[in-house]
mmCIF file of C-alpha atoms and ligand atoms in Angstrom:
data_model
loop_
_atom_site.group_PDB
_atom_site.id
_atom_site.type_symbol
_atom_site.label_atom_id
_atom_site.label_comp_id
_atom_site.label_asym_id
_atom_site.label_seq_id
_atom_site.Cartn_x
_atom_site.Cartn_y
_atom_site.Cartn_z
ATOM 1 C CA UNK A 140 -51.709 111.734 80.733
ATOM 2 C CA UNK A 141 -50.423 114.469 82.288
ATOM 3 C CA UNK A 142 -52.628 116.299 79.344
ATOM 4 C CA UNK A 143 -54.628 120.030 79.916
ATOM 5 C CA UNK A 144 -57.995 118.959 79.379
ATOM 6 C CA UNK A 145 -59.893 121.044 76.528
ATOM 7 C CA UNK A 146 -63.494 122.065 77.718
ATOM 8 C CA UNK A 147 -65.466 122.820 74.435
ATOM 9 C CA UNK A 148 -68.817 124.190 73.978
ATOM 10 C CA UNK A 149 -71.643 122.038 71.708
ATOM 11 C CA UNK A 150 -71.098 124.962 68.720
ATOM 12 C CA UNK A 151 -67.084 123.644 68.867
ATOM 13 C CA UNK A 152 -67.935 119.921 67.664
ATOM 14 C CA UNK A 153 -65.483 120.325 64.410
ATOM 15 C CA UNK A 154 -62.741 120.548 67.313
ATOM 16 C CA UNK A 155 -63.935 117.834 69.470
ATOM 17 C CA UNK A 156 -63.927 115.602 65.781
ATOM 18 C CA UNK A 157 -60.575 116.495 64.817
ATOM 19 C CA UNK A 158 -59.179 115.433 68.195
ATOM 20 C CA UNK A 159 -61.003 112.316 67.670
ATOM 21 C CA UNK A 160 -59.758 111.589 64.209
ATOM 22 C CA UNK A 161 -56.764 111.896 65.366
ATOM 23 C CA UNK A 162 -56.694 109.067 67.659
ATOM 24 C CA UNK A 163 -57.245 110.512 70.944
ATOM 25 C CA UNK A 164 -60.038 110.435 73.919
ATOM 26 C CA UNK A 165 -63.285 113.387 73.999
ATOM 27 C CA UNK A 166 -65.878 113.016 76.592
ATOM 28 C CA UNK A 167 -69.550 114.078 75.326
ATOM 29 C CA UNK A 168 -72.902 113.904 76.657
ATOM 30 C CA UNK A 169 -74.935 111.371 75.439
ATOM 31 C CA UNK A 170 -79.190 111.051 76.784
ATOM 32 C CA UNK A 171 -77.685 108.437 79.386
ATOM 33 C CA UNK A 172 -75.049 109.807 81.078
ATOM 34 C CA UNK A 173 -71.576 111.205 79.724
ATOM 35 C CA UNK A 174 -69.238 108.988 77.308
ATOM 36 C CA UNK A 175 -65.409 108.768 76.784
ATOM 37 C CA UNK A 176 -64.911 108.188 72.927
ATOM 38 C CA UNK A 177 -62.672 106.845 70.467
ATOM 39 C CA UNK A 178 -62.306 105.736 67.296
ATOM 40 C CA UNK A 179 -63.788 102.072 67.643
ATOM 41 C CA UNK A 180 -61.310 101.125 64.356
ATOM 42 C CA UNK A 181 -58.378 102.087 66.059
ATOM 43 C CA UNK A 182 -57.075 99.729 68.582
ATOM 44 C CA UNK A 183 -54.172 102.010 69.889
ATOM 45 C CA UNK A 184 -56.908 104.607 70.387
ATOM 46 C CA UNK A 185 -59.113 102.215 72.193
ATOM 47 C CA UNK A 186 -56.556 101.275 74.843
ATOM 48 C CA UNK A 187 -56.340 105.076 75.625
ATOM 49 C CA UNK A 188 -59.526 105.167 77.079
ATOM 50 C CA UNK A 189 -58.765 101.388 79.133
ATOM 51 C CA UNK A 190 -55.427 103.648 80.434
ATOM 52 C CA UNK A 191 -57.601 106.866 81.140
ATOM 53 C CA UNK A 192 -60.657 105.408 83.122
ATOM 54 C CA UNK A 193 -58.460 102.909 84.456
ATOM 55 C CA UNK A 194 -60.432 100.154 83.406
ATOM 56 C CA UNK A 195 -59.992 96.381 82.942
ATOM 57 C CA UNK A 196 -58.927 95.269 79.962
ATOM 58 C CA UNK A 197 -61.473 92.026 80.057
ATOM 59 C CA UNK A 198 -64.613 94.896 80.464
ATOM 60 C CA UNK A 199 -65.804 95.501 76.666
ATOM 61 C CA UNK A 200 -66.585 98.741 75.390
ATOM 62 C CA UNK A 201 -70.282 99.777 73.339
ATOM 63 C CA UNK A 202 -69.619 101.239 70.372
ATOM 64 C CA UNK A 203 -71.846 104.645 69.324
ATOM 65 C CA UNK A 204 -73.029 104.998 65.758
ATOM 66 C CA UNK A 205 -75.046 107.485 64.333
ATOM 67 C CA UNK A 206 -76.683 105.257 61.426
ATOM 68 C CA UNK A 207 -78.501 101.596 60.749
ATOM 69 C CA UNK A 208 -76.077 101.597 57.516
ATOM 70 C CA UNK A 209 -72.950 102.213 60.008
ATOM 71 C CA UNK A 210 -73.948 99.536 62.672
ATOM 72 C CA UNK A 211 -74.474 97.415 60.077
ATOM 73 C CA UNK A 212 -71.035 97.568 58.450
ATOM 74 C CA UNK A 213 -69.881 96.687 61.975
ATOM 75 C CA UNK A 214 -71.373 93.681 62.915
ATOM 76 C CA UNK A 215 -72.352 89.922 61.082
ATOM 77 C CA UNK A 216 -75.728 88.779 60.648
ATOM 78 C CA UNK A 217 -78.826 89.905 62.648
ATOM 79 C CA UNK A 218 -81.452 88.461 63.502
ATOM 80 C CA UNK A 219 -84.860 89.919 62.207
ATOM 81 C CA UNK A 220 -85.957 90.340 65.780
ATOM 82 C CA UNK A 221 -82.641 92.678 66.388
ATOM 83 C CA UNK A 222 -83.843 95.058 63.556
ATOM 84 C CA UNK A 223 -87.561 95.018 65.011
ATOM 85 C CA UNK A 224 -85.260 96.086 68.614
ATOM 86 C CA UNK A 225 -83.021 98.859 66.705
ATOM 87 C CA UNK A 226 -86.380 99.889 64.763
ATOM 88 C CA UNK A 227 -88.562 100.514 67.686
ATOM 89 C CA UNK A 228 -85.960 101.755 69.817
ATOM 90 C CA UNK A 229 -83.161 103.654 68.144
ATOM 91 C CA UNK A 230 -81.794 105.830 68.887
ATOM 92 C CA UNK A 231 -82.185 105.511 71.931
ATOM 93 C CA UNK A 232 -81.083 103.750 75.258
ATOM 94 C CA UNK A 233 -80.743 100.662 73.946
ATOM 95 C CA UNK A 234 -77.150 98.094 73.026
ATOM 96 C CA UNK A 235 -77.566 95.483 71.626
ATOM 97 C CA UNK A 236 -75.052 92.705 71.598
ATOM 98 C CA UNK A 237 -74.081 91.018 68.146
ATOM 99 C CA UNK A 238 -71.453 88.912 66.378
ATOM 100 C CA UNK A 239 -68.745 90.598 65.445
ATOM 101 C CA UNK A 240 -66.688 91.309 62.049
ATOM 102 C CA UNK A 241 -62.605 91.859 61.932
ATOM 103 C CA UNK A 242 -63.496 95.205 61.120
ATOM 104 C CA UNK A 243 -63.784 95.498 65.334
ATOM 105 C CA UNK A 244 -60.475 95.388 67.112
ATOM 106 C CA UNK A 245 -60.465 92.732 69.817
ATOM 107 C CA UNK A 246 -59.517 95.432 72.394
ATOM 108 C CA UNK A 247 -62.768 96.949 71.958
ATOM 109 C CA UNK A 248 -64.888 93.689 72.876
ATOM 110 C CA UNK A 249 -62.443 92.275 75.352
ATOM 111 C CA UNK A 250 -61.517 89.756 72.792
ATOM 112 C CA UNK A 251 -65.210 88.160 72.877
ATOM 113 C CA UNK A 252 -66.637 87.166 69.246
ATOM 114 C CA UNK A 253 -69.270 89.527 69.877
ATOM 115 C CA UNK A 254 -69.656 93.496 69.692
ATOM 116 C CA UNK A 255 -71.885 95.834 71.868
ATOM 117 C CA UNK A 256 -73.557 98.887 69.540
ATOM 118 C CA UNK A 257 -75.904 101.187 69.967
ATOM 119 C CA UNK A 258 -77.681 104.744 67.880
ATOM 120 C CA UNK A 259 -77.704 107.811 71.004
ATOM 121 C CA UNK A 260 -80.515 109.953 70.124
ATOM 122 C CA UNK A 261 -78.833 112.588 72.173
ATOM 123 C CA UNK A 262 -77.910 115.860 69.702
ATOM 124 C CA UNK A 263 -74.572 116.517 70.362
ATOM 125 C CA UNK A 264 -73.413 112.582 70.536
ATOM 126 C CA UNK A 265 -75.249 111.783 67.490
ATOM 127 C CA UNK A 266 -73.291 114.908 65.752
ATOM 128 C CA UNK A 267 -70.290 114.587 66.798
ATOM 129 C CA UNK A 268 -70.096 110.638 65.275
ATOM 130 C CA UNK A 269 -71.472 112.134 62.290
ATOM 131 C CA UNK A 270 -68.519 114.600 61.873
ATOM 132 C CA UNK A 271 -65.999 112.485 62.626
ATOM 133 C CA UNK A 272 -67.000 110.109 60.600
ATOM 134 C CA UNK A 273 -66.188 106.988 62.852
ATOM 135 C CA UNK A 274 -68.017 104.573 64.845
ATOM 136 C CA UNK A 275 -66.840 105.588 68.838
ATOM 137 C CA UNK A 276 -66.303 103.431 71.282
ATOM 138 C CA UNK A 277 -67.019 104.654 74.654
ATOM 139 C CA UNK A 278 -67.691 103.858 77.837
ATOM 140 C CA UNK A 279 -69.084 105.754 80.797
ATOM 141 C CA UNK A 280 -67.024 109.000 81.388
ATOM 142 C CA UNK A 281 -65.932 108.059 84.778
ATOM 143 C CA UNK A 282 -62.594 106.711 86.633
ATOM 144 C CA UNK A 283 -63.331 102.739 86.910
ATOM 145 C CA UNK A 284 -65.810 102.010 90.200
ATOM 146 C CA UNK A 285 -66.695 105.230 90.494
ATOM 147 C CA UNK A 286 -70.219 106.393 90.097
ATOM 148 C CA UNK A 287 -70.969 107.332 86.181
ATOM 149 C CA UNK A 288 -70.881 111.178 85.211
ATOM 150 C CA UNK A 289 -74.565 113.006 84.511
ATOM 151 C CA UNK A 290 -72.269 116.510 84.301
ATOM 152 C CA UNK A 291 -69.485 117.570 82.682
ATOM 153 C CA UNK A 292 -68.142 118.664 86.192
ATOM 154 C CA UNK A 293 -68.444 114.857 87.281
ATOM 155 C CA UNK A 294 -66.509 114.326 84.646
ATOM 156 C CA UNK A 295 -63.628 116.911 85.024
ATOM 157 C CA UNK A 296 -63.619 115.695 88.830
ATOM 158 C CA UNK A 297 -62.688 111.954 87.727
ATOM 159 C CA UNK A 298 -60.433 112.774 84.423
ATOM 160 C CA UNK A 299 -58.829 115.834 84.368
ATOM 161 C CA UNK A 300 -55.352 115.922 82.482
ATOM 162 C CA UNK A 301 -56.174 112.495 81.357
ATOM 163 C CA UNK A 302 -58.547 113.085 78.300
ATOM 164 C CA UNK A 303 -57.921 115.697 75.210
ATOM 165 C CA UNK A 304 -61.220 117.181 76.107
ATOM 166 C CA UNK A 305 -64.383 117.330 76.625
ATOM 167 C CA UNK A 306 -67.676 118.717 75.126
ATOM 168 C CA UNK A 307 -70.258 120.126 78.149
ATOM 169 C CA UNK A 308 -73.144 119.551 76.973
ATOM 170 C CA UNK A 309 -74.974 120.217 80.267
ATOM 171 C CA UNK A 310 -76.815 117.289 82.497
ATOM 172 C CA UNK A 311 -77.538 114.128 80.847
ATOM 173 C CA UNK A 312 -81.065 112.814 80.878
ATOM 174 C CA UNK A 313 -82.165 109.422 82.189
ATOM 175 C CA UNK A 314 -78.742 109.319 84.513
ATOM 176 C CA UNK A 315 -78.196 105.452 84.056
ATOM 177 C CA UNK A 316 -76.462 103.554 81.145
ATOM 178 C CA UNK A 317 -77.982 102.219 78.586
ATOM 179 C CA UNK A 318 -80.130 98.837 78.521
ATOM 180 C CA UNK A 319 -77.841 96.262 77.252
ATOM 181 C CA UNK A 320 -79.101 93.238 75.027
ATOM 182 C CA UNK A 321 -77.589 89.802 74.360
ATOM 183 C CA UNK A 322 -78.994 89.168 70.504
ATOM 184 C CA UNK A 323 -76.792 86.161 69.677
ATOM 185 C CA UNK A 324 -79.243 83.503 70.643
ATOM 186 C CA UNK A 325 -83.070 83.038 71.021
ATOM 187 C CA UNK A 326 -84.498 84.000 73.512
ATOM 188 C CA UNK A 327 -82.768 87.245 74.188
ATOM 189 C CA UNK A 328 -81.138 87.723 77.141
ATOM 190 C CA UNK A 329 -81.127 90.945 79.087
ATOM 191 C CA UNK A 330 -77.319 91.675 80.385
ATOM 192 C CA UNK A 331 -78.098 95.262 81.971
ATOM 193 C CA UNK A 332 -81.526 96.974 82.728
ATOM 194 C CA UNK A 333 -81.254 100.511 82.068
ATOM 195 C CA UNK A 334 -83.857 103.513 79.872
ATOM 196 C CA UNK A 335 -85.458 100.870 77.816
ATOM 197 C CA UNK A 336 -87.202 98.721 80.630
ATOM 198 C CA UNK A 337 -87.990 94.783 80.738
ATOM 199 C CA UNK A 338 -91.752 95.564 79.729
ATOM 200 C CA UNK A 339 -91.117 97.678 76.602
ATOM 201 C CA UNK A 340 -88.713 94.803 75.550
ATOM 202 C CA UNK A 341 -91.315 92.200 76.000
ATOM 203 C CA UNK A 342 -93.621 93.716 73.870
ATOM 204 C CA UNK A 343 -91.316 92.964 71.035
ATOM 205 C CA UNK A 344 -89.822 89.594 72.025
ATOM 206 C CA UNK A 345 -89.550 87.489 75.254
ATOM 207 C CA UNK A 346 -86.479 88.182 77.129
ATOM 208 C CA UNK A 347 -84.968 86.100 79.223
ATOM 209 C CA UNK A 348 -83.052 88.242 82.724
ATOM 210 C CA UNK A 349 -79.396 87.447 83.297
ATOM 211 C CA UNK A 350 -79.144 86.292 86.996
ATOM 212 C CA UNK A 351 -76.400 89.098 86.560
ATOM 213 C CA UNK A 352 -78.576 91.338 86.906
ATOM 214 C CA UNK A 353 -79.587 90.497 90.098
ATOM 215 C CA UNK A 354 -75.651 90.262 91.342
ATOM 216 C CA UNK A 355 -76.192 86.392 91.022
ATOM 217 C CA UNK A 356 -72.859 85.263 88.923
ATOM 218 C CA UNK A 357 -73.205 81.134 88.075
ATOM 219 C CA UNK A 358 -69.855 79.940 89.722
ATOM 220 C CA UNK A 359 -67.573 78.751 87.376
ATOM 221 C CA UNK A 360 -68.903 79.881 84.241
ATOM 222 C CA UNK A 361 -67.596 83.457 83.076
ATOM 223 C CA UNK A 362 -70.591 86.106 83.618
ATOM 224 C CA UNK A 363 -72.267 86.719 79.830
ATOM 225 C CA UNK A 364 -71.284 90.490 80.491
ATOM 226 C CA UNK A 365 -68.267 91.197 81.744
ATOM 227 C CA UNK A 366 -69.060 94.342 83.607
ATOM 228 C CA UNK A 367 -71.632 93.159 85.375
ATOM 229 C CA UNK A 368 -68.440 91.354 88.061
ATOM 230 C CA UNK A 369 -67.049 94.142 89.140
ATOM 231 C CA UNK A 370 -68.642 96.545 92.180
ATOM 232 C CA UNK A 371 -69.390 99.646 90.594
ATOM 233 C CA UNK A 372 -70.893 103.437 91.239
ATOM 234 C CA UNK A 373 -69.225 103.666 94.390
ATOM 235 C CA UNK A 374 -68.720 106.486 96.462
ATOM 236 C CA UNK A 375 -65.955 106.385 99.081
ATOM 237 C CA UNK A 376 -68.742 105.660 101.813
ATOM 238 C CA UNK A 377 -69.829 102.133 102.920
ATOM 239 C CA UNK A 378 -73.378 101.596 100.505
ATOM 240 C CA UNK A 379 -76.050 99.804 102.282
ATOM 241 C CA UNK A 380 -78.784 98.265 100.464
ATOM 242 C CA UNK A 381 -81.771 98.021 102.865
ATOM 243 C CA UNK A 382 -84.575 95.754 101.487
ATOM 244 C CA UNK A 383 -87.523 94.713 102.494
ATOM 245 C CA UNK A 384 -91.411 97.179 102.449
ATOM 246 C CA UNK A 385 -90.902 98.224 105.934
ATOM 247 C CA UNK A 386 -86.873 100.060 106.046
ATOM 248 C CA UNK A 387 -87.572 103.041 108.437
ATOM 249 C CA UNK A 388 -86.893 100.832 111.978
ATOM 250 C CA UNK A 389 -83.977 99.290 111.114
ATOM 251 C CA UNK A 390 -81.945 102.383 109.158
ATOM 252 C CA UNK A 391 -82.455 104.266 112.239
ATOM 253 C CA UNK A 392 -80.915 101.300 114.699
ATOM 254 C CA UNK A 393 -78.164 100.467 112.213
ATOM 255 C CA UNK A 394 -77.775 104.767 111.511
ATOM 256 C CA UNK A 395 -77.442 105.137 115.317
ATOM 257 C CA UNK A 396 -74.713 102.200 116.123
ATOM 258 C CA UNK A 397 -73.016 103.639 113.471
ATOM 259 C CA UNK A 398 -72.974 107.674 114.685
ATOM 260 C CA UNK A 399 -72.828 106.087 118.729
ATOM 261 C CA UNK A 400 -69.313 105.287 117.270
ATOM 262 C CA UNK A 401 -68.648 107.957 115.843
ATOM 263 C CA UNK A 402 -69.536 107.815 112.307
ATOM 264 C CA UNK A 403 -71.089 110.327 109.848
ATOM 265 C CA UNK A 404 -73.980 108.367 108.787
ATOM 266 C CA UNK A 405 -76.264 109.367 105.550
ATOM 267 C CA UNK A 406 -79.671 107.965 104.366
ATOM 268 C CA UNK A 407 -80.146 107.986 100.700
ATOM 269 C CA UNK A 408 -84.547 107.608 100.578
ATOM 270 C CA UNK A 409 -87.362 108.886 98.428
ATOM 271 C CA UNK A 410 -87.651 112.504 98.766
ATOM 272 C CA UNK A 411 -91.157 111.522 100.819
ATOM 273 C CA UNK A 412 -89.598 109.326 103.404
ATOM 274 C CA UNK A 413 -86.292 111.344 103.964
ATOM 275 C CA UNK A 414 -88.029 113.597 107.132
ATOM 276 C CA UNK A 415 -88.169 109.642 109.353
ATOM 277 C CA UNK A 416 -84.415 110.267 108.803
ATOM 278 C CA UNK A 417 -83.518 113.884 109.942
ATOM 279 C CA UNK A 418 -81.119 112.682 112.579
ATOM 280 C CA UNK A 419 -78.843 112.192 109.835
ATOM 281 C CA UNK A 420 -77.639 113.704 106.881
ATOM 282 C CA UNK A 421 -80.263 113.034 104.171
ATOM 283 C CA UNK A 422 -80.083 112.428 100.208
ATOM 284 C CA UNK A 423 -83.507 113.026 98.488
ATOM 285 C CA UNK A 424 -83.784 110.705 95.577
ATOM 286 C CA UNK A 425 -86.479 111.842 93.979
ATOM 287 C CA UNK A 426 -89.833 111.220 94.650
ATOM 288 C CA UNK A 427 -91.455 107.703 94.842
ATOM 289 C CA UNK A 428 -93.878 108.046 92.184
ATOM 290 C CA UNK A 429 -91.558 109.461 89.732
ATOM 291 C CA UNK A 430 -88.899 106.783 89.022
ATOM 292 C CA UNK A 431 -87.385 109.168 85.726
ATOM 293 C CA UNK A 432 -86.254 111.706 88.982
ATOM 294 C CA UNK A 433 -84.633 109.444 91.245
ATOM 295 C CA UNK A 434 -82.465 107.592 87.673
ATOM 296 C CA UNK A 435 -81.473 111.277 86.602
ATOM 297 C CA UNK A 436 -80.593 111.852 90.528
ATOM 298 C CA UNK A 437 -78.787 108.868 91.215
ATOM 299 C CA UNK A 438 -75.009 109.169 90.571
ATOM 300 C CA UNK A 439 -75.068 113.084 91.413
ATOM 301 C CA UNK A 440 -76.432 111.650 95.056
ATOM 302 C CA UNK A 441 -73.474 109.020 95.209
ATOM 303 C CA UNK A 442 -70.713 111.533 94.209
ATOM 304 C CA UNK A 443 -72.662 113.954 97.008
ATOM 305 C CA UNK A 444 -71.984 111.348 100.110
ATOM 306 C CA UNK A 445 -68.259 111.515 99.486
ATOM 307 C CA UNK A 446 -68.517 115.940 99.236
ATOM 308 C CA UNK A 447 -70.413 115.327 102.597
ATOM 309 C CA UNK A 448 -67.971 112.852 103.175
ATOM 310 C CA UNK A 449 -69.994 109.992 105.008
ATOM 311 C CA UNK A 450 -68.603 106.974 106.239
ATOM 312 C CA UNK A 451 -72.075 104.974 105.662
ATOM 313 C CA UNK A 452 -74.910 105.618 103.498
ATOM 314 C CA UNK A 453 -77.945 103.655 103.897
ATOM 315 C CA UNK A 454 -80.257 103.595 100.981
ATOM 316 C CA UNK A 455 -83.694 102.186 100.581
ATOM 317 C CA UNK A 456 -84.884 100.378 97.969
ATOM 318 C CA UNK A 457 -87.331 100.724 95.350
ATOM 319 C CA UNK A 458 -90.210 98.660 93.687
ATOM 320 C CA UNK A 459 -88.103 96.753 90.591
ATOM 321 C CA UNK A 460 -90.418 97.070 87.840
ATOM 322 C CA UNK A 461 -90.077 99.636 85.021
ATOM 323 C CA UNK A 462 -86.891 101.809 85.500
ATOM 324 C CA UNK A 463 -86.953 101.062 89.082
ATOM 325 C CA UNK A 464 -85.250 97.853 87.557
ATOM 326 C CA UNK A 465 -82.417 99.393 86.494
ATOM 327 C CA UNK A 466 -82.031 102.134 89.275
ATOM 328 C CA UNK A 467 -82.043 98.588 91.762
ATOM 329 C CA UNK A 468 -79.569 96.636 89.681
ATOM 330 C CA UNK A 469 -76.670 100.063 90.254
ATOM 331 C CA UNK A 470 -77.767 100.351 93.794
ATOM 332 C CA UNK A 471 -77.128 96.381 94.456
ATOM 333 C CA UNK A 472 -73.469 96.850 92.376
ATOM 334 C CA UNK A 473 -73.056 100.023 94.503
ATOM 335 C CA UNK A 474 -73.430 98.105 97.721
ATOM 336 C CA UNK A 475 -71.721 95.070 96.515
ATOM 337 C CA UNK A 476 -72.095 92.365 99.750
ATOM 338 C CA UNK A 477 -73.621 95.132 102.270
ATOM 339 C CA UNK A 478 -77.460 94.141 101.253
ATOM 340 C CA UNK A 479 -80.098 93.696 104.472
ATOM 341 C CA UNK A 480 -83.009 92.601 104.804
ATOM 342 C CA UNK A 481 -85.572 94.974 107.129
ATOM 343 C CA UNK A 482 -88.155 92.332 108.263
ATOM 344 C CA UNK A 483 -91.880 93.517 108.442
HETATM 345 P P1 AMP B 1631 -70.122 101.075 80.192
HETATM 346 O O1 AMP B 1631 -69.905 101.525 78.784
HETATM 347 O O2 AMP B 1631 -69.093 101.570 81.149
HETATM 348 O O3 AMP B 1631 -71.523 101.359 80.591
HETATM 349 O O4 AMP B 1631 -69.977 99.502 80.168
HETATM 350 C C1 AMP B 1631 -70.429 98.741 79.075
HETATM 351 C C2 AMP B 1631 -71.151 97.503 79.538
HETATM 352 O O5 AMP B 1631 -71.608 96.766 78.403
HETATM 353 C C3 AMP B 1631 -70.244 96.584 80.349
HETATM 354 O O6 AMP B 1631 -70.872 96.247 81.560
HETATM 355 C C4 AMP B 1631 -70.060 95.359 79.507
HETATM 356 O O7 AMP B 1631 -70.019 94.187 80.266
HETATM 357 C C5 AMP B 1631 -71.251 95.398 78.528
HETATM 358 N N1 AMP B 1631 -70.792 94.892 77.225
HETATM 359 C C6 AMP B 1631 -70.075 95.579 76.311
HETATM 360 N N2 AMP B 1631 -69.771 94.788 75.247
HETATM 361 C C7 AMP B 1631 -70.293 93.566 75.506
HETATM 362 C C8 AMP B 1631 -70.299 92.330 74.814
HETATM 363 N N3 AMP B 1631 -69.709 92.182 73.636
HETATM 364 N N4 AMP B 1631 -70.930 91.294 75.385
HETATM 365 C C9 AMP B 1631 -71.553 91.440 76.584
HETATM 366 N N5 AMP B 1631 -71.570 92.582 77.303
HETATM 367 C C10 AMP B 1631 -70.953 93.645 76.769
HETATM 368 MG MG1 MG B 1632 -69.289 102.418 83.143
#
């Protein structure tokens, strides 16, 4: 720490390689949003990234490949159903979780028996593992709870003198993390929705949802993916999850106790629904009928009520099938316990 932070350009990857060959942290763009990487074979590299995000140590890392033959060396057997996954949807938004060799360091999987791996079909990500040469772990390019980066400026914001560098490879596309898989047992067991949705899945193999995903953790048993116990994409506001068809009434009571007591008070809503709200300061998600725009808009929104710096931000929820799935799942971890109900 304490590092200058290189910005390099997508024609600079043989820089961005080096640095990671030799052992230290790059941020790059992947089709999701922006990774930190390292090389996965290298546990002392590994912990850099737990020291520069900040994160727990019991929160496992996905590691990026750029090749079937690479994953492969990685992990022990899988299941024919996992190839039919990795050949319909690689590369592409999709981990999948399988047993792991000794080849992985236990830092990298948190010491479970398992590894997380996925193929990014995003240009520079896909490059730059190719050029190094390694398998990269990397998690979201963020600080730890804080909403994940879709820019390189997000990025620079959160680690700045803490990472060798980073390559700007401009926004990222779908704006949420990848889907994440459990392929160690039949059925299959969906950890995290994210670009590849429930549906597409299905048509492959049943899947079976991880009450995880809904913020239910089983008490007493230790949550099949780590993560998924911690609050997450946070701004520094108070998140409020308003459910229910009918949200309009009861933002604009709750929005008006708040600014009665002084307050700055922010409604995150579909881009359609945002003039109910022009009493207070308004974040257009996107509109309803394009669920793509409001994932790519999410985190940029979050990181926008702390520049506006609001003490609340209500947001409205979505319908949960497809991708609105995944955009629901960061919106409840966002909130954490401040979910309402808006009765009809
Ligand atoms: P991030 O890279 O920041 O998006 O976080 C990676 C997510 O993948 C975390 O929420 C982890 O819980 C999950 N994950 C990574 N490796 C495993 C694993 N071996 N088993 C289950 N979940 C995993
Ligand atoms: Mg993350």
């Amino acid at each position: 720490m304490g590092m200058k932070t290189i910005v390099l350009q997508p024609e600079e990857l043989d820089q961005a390689a080096a640095f990671l060959q030799a052992g230290a942290c790059v941020a790059f763009p992947t089709e999701t949003v922006y990774g930190l990487g390292a090389n996965a074979l290298d546990a002392q590299a590994v912990a850099s990234i737990f020291a520069a995000k900040g994160r727990p140590q019991d929160n496992p890392l996905i590691v990026h490949c750029c090749s079937e033959a690479q994953v492969l060396d990685l992990v022990g057997e899988v299941h024919p159903t996992a190839r039919e996954l990795m050949q319909k949807f690689w590369p592409g938004p999709l981990t999948l979780v399988l047993p792991r060799t000794a080849k992985i360091p236990p830092v990298v999987s948190a010491g479970l028996d398992t590894v997380a791996v996925r193929i990014p079909s995003h240009p520079v990500a896909l490059r730059l593992i190719e050029l190094s040469g390694l398998p990269l772990a990397a998690p979201s390019a963020n600080l730890s709870g804080r909403p994940s980066p879709t820019t390189a400026a997000h990025v620079l914001a959160d680690l700045d003198g803490r990472i060798r560098a980073i390559v700007d490879g401009g926004e990222t596309g779908w704006g949420v993390e990848s889907t994440v898989v459990d392929c160690t047992a039949l059925p299959f067991r969906l950890l995290r929705p994210g670009g590849v949705t429930l549906e597409e899945l299905q048509t492959v193999t049943p899947v079976e949802v991880d009450p995880g995903v809904y913020g239910q953790l089983q008490p007493g048993s230790p949550p099949r993916s780590p993560g998924m116990k911690y609050r997450h994409y946070s701004p520094n506001a108070k998140v409020v999850l308003v459910l229910g068809d009918r949200p309009e009434e009861r933002i604009l009571a709750e929005g008006q106790k708040h600014a009665a007591q002084g307050r700055r008070v922010g409604v995150m809503a579909p881009t359609e629904h945002c003039p109910r709200y022009s009493e207070f300061a308004t974040l257009p998600m996107g509109s309803v009928s394009n669920l793509q725009e409001i994932s790519a808009n999410l985190y940029r929104l979050l990181r926008e009520a702390d520049a506006l710096e609001l003490d609340v931000l209500f947001v409205e929820s979505l319908p949960e099938t497809g991708l609105g799935m995944a955009i629901m799942n960061r919106l409840r971890r966002a909130a954490g316990d401040n979910i309402i109900w808006a009765e009809n």
